[in-house]
């Protein structure tokens, strides 16, 4: 992974194994940057906010995922695409954690 020293936290792995912690990290960092609304439905973000959030998201995903979502130009769309890919992991990981 390139530029790992510039990352705020571990990038989302292409397998999605760190998806749950990645989601929390992204939400916290975007909230701190006052950009969380850019990944929420029906937001009224301006172009500069969307660009900044998209750069942030792309910087924190695996290079393979970047390539797979190369044409996505909206942070909400990228967020939803990644959620669709990895949301099933919640059903696998959370029940196991509750039983431990």
mmCIF file with all atom_site columns, N, CA and C in Angstrom, residues 26-61:
data_model
loop_
_atom_site.group_PDB
_atom_site.id
_atom_site.type_symbol
_atom_site.label_atom_id
_atom_site.label_alt_id
_atom_site.label_comp_id
_atom_site.label_asym_id
_atom_site.label_entity_id
_atom_site.label_seq_id
_atom_site.pdbx_PDB_ins_code
_atom_site.Cartn_x
_atom_site.Cartn_y
_atom_site.Cartn_z
_atom_site.occupancy
_atom_site.B_iso_or_equiv
_atom_site.pdbx_formal_charge
_atom_site.auth_seq_id
_atom_site.auth_comp_id
_atom_site.auth_asym_id
_atom_site.auth_atom_id
_atom_site.pdbx_PDB_model_num
ATOM 1   N N  . UNK A 1 26 ? -13.828 5.803  9.401  1.00 0.00 ? 26 UNK A N  1
ATOM 2   C CA . UNK A 1 26 ? -14.212 6.766  8.368  1.00 0.00 ? 26 UNK A CA 1
ATOM 3   C C  . UNK A 1 26 ? -15.259 7.737  8.905  1.00 0.00 ? 26 UNK A C  1
ATOM 4   N N  . UNK A 1 27 ? -16.280 7.206  9.555  1.00 0.00 ? 27 UNK A N  1
ATOM 5   C CA . UNK A 1 27 ? -17.327 8.087  10.089 1.00 0.00 ? 27 UNK A CA 1
ATOM 6   C C  . UNK A 1 27 ? -16.761 9.082  11.095 1.00 0.00 ? 27 UNK A C  1
ATOM 7   N N  . UNK A 1 28 ? -15.873 8.622  11.975 1.00 0.00 ? 28 UNK A N  1
ATOM 8   C CA . UNK A 1 28 ? -15.270 9.521  12.965 1.00 0.00 ? 28 UNK A CA 1
ATOM 9   C C  . UNK A 1 28 ? -14.420 10.596 12.301 1.00 0.00 ? 28 UNK A C  1
ATOM 10  N N  . UNK A 1 29 ? -13.590 10.199 11.344 1.00 0.00 ? 29 UNK A N  1
ATOM 11  C CA . UNK A 1 29 ? -12.719 11.168 10.679 1.00 0.00 ? 29 UNK A CA 1
ATOM 12  C C  . UNK A 1 29 ? -13.508 12.157 9.823  1.00 0.00 ? 29 UNK A C  1
ATOM 13  N N  . UNK A 1 30 ? -14.501 11.667 9.104  1.00 0.00 ? 30 UNK A N  1
ATOM 14  C CA . UNK A 1 30 ? -15.316 12.595 8.312  1.00 0.00 ? 30 UNK A CA 1
ATOM 15  C C  . UNK A 1 30 ? -16.106 13.535 9.215  1.00 0.00 ? 30 UNK A C  1
ATOM 16  N N  . UNK A 1 31 ? -16.567 13.044 10.353 1.00 0.00 ? 31 UNK A N  1
ATOM 17  C CA . UNK A 1 31 ? -17.263 13.913 11.311 1.00 0.00 ? 31 UNK A CA 1
ATOM 18  C C  . UNK A 1 31 ? -16.316 15.002 11.814 1.00 0.00 ? 31 UNK A C  1
ATOM 19  N N  . UNK A 1 32 ? -15.101 14.616 12.151 1.00 0.00 ? 32 UNK A N  1
ATOM 20  C CA . UNK A 1 32 ? -14.115 15.586 12.645 1.00 0.00 ? 32 UNK A CA 1
ATOM 21  C C  . UNK A 1 32 ? -13.791 16.636 11.589 1.00 0.00 ? 32 UNK A C  1
ATOM 22  N N  . UNK A 1 33 ? -13.835 16.240 10.322 1.00 0.00 ? 33 UNK A N  1
ATOM 23  C CA . UNK A 1 33 ? -13.548 17.169 9.232  1.00 0.00 ? 33 UNK A CA 1
ATOM 24  C C  . UNK A 1 33 ? -14.812 17.900 8.756  1.00 0.00 ? 33 UNK A C  1
ATOM 25  N N  . UNK A 1 34 ? -15.928 17.648 9.444  1.00 0.00 ? 34 UNK A N  1
ATOM 26  C CA . UNK A 1 34 ? -17.222 18.233 9.096  1.00 0.00 ? 34 UNK A CA 1
ATOM 27  C C  . UNK A 1 34 ? -17.636 17.861 7.670  1.00 0.00 ? 34 UNK A C  1
ATOM 28  N N  . UNK A 1 35 ? -17.392 16.596 7.310  1.00 0.00 ? 35 UNK A N  1
ATOM 29  C CA . UNK A 1 35 ? -17.720 16.094 5.979  1.00 0.00 ? 35 UNK A CA 1
ATOM 30  C C  . UNK A 1 35 ? -18.578 14.829 6.018  1.00 0.00 ? 35 UNK A C  1
ATOM 31  N N  . UNK A 1 36 ? -19.035 14.449 7.193  1.00 0.00 ? 36 UNK A N  1
ATOM 32  C CA . UNK A 1 36 ? -19.804 13.200 7.284  1.00 0.00 ? 36 UNK A CA 1
ATOM 33  C C  . UNK A 1 36 ? -21.077 13.258 6.447  1.00 0.00 ? 36 UNK A C  1
ATOM 34  N N  . UNK A 1 37 ? -21.651 14.419 6.308  1.00 0.00 ? 37 UNK A N  1
ATOM 35  C CA . UNK A 1 37 ? -22.883 14.548 5.529  1.00 0.00 ? 37 UNK A CA 1
ATOM 36  C C  . UNK A 1 37 ? -22.693 14.145 4.065  1.00 0.00 ? 37 UNK A C  1
ATOM 37  N N  . UNK A 1 38 ? -21.460 14.112 3.588  1.00 0.00 ? 38 UNK A N  1
ATOM 38  C CA . UNK A 1 38 ? -21.205 13.756 2.186  1.00 0.00 ? 38 UNK A CA 1
ATOM 39  C C  . UNK A 1 38 ? -21.466 12.281 1.900  1.00 0.00 ? 38 UNK A C  1
ATOM 40  N N  . UNK A 1 39 ? -21.570 11.450 2.937  1.00 0.00 ? 39 UNK A N  1
ATOM 41  C CA . UNK A 1 39 ? -21.846 10.031 2.736  1.00 0.00 ? 39 UNK A CA 1
ATOM 42  C C  . UNK A 1 39 ? -23.244 9.668  3.226  1.00 0.00 ? 39 UNK A C  1
ATOM 43  N N  . UNK A 1 40 ? -24.086 10.672 3.427  1.00 0.00 ? 40 UNK A N  1
ATOM 44  C CA . UNK A 1 40 ? -25.454 10.442 3.873  1.00 0.00 ? 40 UNK A CA 1
ATOM 45  C C  . UNK A 1 40 ? -26.420 10.744 2.742  1.00 0.00 ? 40 UNK A C  1
ATOM 46  N N  . UNK A 1 41 ? -27.539 10.030 2.726  1.00 0.00 ? 41 UNK A N  1
ATOM 47  C CA . UNK A 1 41 ? -28.562 10.208 1.698  1.00 0.00 ? 41 UNK A CA 1
ATOM 48  C C  . UNK A 1 41 ? -29.052 11.660 1.657  1.00 0.00 ? 41 UNK A C  1
ATOM 49  N N  . UNK A 1 42 ? -29.401 12.109 0.474  1.00 0.00 ? 42 UNK A N  1
ATOM 50  C CA . UNK A 1 42 ? -30.000 13.431 0.255  1.00 0.00 ? 42 UNK A CA 1
ATOM 51  C C  . UNK A 1 42 ? -29.210 14.554 0.915  1.00 0.00 ? 42 UNK A C  1
ATOM 52  N N  . UNK A 1 43 ? -27.879 14.498 0.791  1.00 0.00 ? 43 UNK A N  1
ATOM 53  C CA . UNK A 1 43 ? -27.068 15.563 1.371  1.00 0.00 ? 43 UNK A CA 1
ATOM 54  C C  . UNK A 1 43 ? -27.016 16.744 0.412  1.00 0.00 ? 43 UNK A C  1
ATOM 55  N N  . UNK A 1 44 ? -26.670 17.871 0.946  1.00 0.00 ? 44 UNK A N  1
ATOM 56  C CA . UNK A 1 44 ? -26.583 19.098 0.146  1.00 0.00 ? 44 UNK A CA 1
ATOM 57  C C  . UNK A 1 44 ? -25.138 19.592 0.096  1.00 0.00 ? 44 UNK A C  1
ATOM 58  N N  . UNK A 1 45 ? -24.222 18.653 0.032  1.00 0.00 ? 45 UNK A N  1
ATOM 59  C CA . UNK A 1 45 ? -22.812 19.029 0.029  1.00 0.00 ? 45 UNK A CA 1
ATOM 60  C C  . UNK A 1 45 ? -22.435 19.723 -1.278 1.00 0.00 ? 45 UNK A C  1
ATOM 61  N N  . UNK A 1 46 ? -21.447 20.579 -1.177 1.00 0.00 ? 46 UNK A N  1
ATOM 62  C CA . UNK A 1 46 ? -20.968 21.294 -2.360 1.00 0.00 ? 46 UNK A CA 1
ATOM 63  C C  . UNK A 1 46 ? -19.852 20.475 -3.017 1.00 0.00 ? 46 UNK A C  1
ATOM 64  N N  . UNK A 1 47 ? -19.508 20.821 -4.244 1.00 0.00 ? 47 UNK A N  1
ATOM 65  C CA . UNK A 1 47 ? -18.517 20.068 -5.010 1.00 0.00 ? 47 UNK A CA 1
ATOM 66  C C  . UNK A 1 47 ? -17.200 19.900 -4.273 1.00 0.00 ? 47 UNK A C  1
ATOM 67  N N  . UNK A 1 48 ? -16.722 20.944 -3.617 1.00 0.00 ? 48 UNK A N  1
ATOM 68  C CA . UNK A 1 48 ? -15.443 20.879 -2.916 1.00 0.00 ? 48 UNK A CA 1
ATOM 69  C C  . UNK A 1 48 ? -15.492 19.881 -1.759 1.00 0.00 ? 48 UNK A C  1
ATOM 70  N N  . UNK A 1 49 ? -16.612 19.855 -1.042 1.00 0.00 ? 49 UNK A N  1
ATOM 71  C CA . UNK A 1 49 ? -16.772 18.907 0.064  1.00 0.00 ? 49 UNK A CA 1
ATOM 72  C C  . UNK A 1 49 ? -16.800 17.471 -0.471 1.00 0.00 ? 49 UNK A C  1
ATOM 73  N N  . UNK A 1 50 ? -17.548 17.254 -1.556 1.00 0.00 ? 50 UNK A N  1
ATOM 74  C CA . UNK A 1 50 ? -17.612 15.915 -2.141 1.00 0.00 ? 50 UNK A CA 1
ATOM 75  C C  . UNK A 1 50 ? -16.241 15.469 -2.629 1.00 0.00 ? 50 UNK A C  1
ATOM 76  N N  . UNK A 1 51 ? -15.504 16.368 -3.250 1.00 0.00 ? 51 UNK A N  1
ATOM 77  C CA . UNK A 1 51 ? -14.165 16.029 -3.748 1.00 0.00 ? 51 UNK A CA 1
ATOM 78  C C  . UNK A 1 51 ? -13.232 15.678 -2.594 1.00 0.00 ? 51 UNK A C  1
ATOM 79  N N  . UNK A 1 52 ? -13.266 16.460 -1.533 1.00 0.00 ? 52 UNK A N  1
ATOM 80  C CA . UNK A 1 52 ? -12.412 16.203 -0.374 1.00 0.00 ? 52 UNK A CA 1
ATOM 81  C C  . UNK A 1 52 ? -12.761 14.862 0.269  1.00 0.00 ? 52 UNK A C  1
ATOM 82  N N  . UNK A 1 53 ? -14.048 14.591 0.424  1.00 0.00 ? 53 UNK A N  1
ATOM 83  C CA . UNK A 1 53 ? -14.479 13.318 1.022  1.00 0.00 ? 53 UNK A CA 1
ATOM 84  C C  . UNK A 1 53 ? -14.100 12.143 0.120  1.00 0.00 ? 53 UNK A C  1
ATOM 85  N N  . UNK A 1 54 ? -14.247 12.295 -1.179 1.00 0.00 ? 54 UNK A N  1
ATOM 86  C CA . UNK A 1 54 ? -13.900 11.219 -2.106 1.00 0.00 ? 54 UNK A CA 1
ATOM 87  C C  . UNK A 1 54 ? -12.402 10.935 -2.069 1.00 0.00 ? 54 UNK A C  1
ATOM 88  N N  . UNK A 1 55 ? -11.602 11.971 -2.035 1.00 0.00 ? 55 UNK A N  1
ATOM 89  C CA . UNK A 1 55 ? -10.146 11.794 -1.922 1.00 0.00 ? 55 UNK A CA 1
ATOM 90  C C  . UNK A 1 55 ? -9.824  11.053 -0.633 1.00 0.00 ? 55 UNK A C  1
ATOM 91  N N  . UNK A 1 56 ? -10.453 11.449 0.458  1.00 0.00 ? 56 UNK A N  1
ATOM 92  C CA . UNK A 1 56 ? -10.225 10.799 1.749  1.00 0.00 ? 56 UNK A CA 1
ATOM 93  C C  . UNK A 1 56 ? -10.594 9.317  1.689  1.00 0.00 ? 56 UNK A C  1
ATOM 94  N N  . UNK A 1 57 ? -11.772 9.009  1.157  1.00 0.00 ? 57 UNK A N  1
ATOM 95  C CA . UNK A 1 57 ? -12.209 7.614  1.059  1.00 0.00 ? 57 UNK A CA 1
ATOM 96  C C  . UNK A 1 57 ? -11.264 6.802  0.185  1.00 0.00 ? 57 UNK A C  1
ATOM 97  N N  . UNK A 1 58 ? -10.920 7.339  -0.976 1.00 0.00 ? 58 UNK A N  1
ATOM 98  C CA . UNK A 1 58 ? -10.049 6.604  -1.900 1.00 0.00 ? 58 UNK A CA 1
ATOM 99  C C  . UNK A 1 58 ? -8.658  6.391  -1.301 1.00 0.00 ? 58 UNK A C  1
ATOM 100 N N  . UNK A 1 59 ? -8.231  7.314  -0.484 1.00 0.00 ? 59 UNK A N  1
ATOM 101 C CA . UNK A 1 59 ? -6.925  7.201  0.159  1.00 0.00 ? 59 UNK A CA 1
ATOM 102 C C  . UNK A 1 59 ? -6.903  6.086  1.214  1.00 0.00 ? 59 UNK A C  1
ATOM 103 N N  . UNK A 1 60 ? -8.083  5.703  1.681  1.00 0.00 ? 60 UNK A N  1
ATOM 104 C CA . UNK A 1 60 ? -8.188  4.724  2.757  1.00 0.00 ? 60 UNK A CA 1
ATOM 105 C C  . UNK A 1 60 ? -8.851  3.420  2.320  1.00 0.00 ? 60 UNK A C  1
ATOM 106 N N  . UNK A 1 61 ? -8.718  3.080  1.031  1.00 0.00 ? 61 UNK A N  1
ATOM 107 C CA . UNK A 1 61 ? -9.154  1.767  0.560  1.00 0.00 ? 61 UNK A CA 1
ATOM 108 C C  . UNK A 1 61 ? -8.014  1.114  -0.214 1.00 0.00 ? 61 UNK A C  1
#
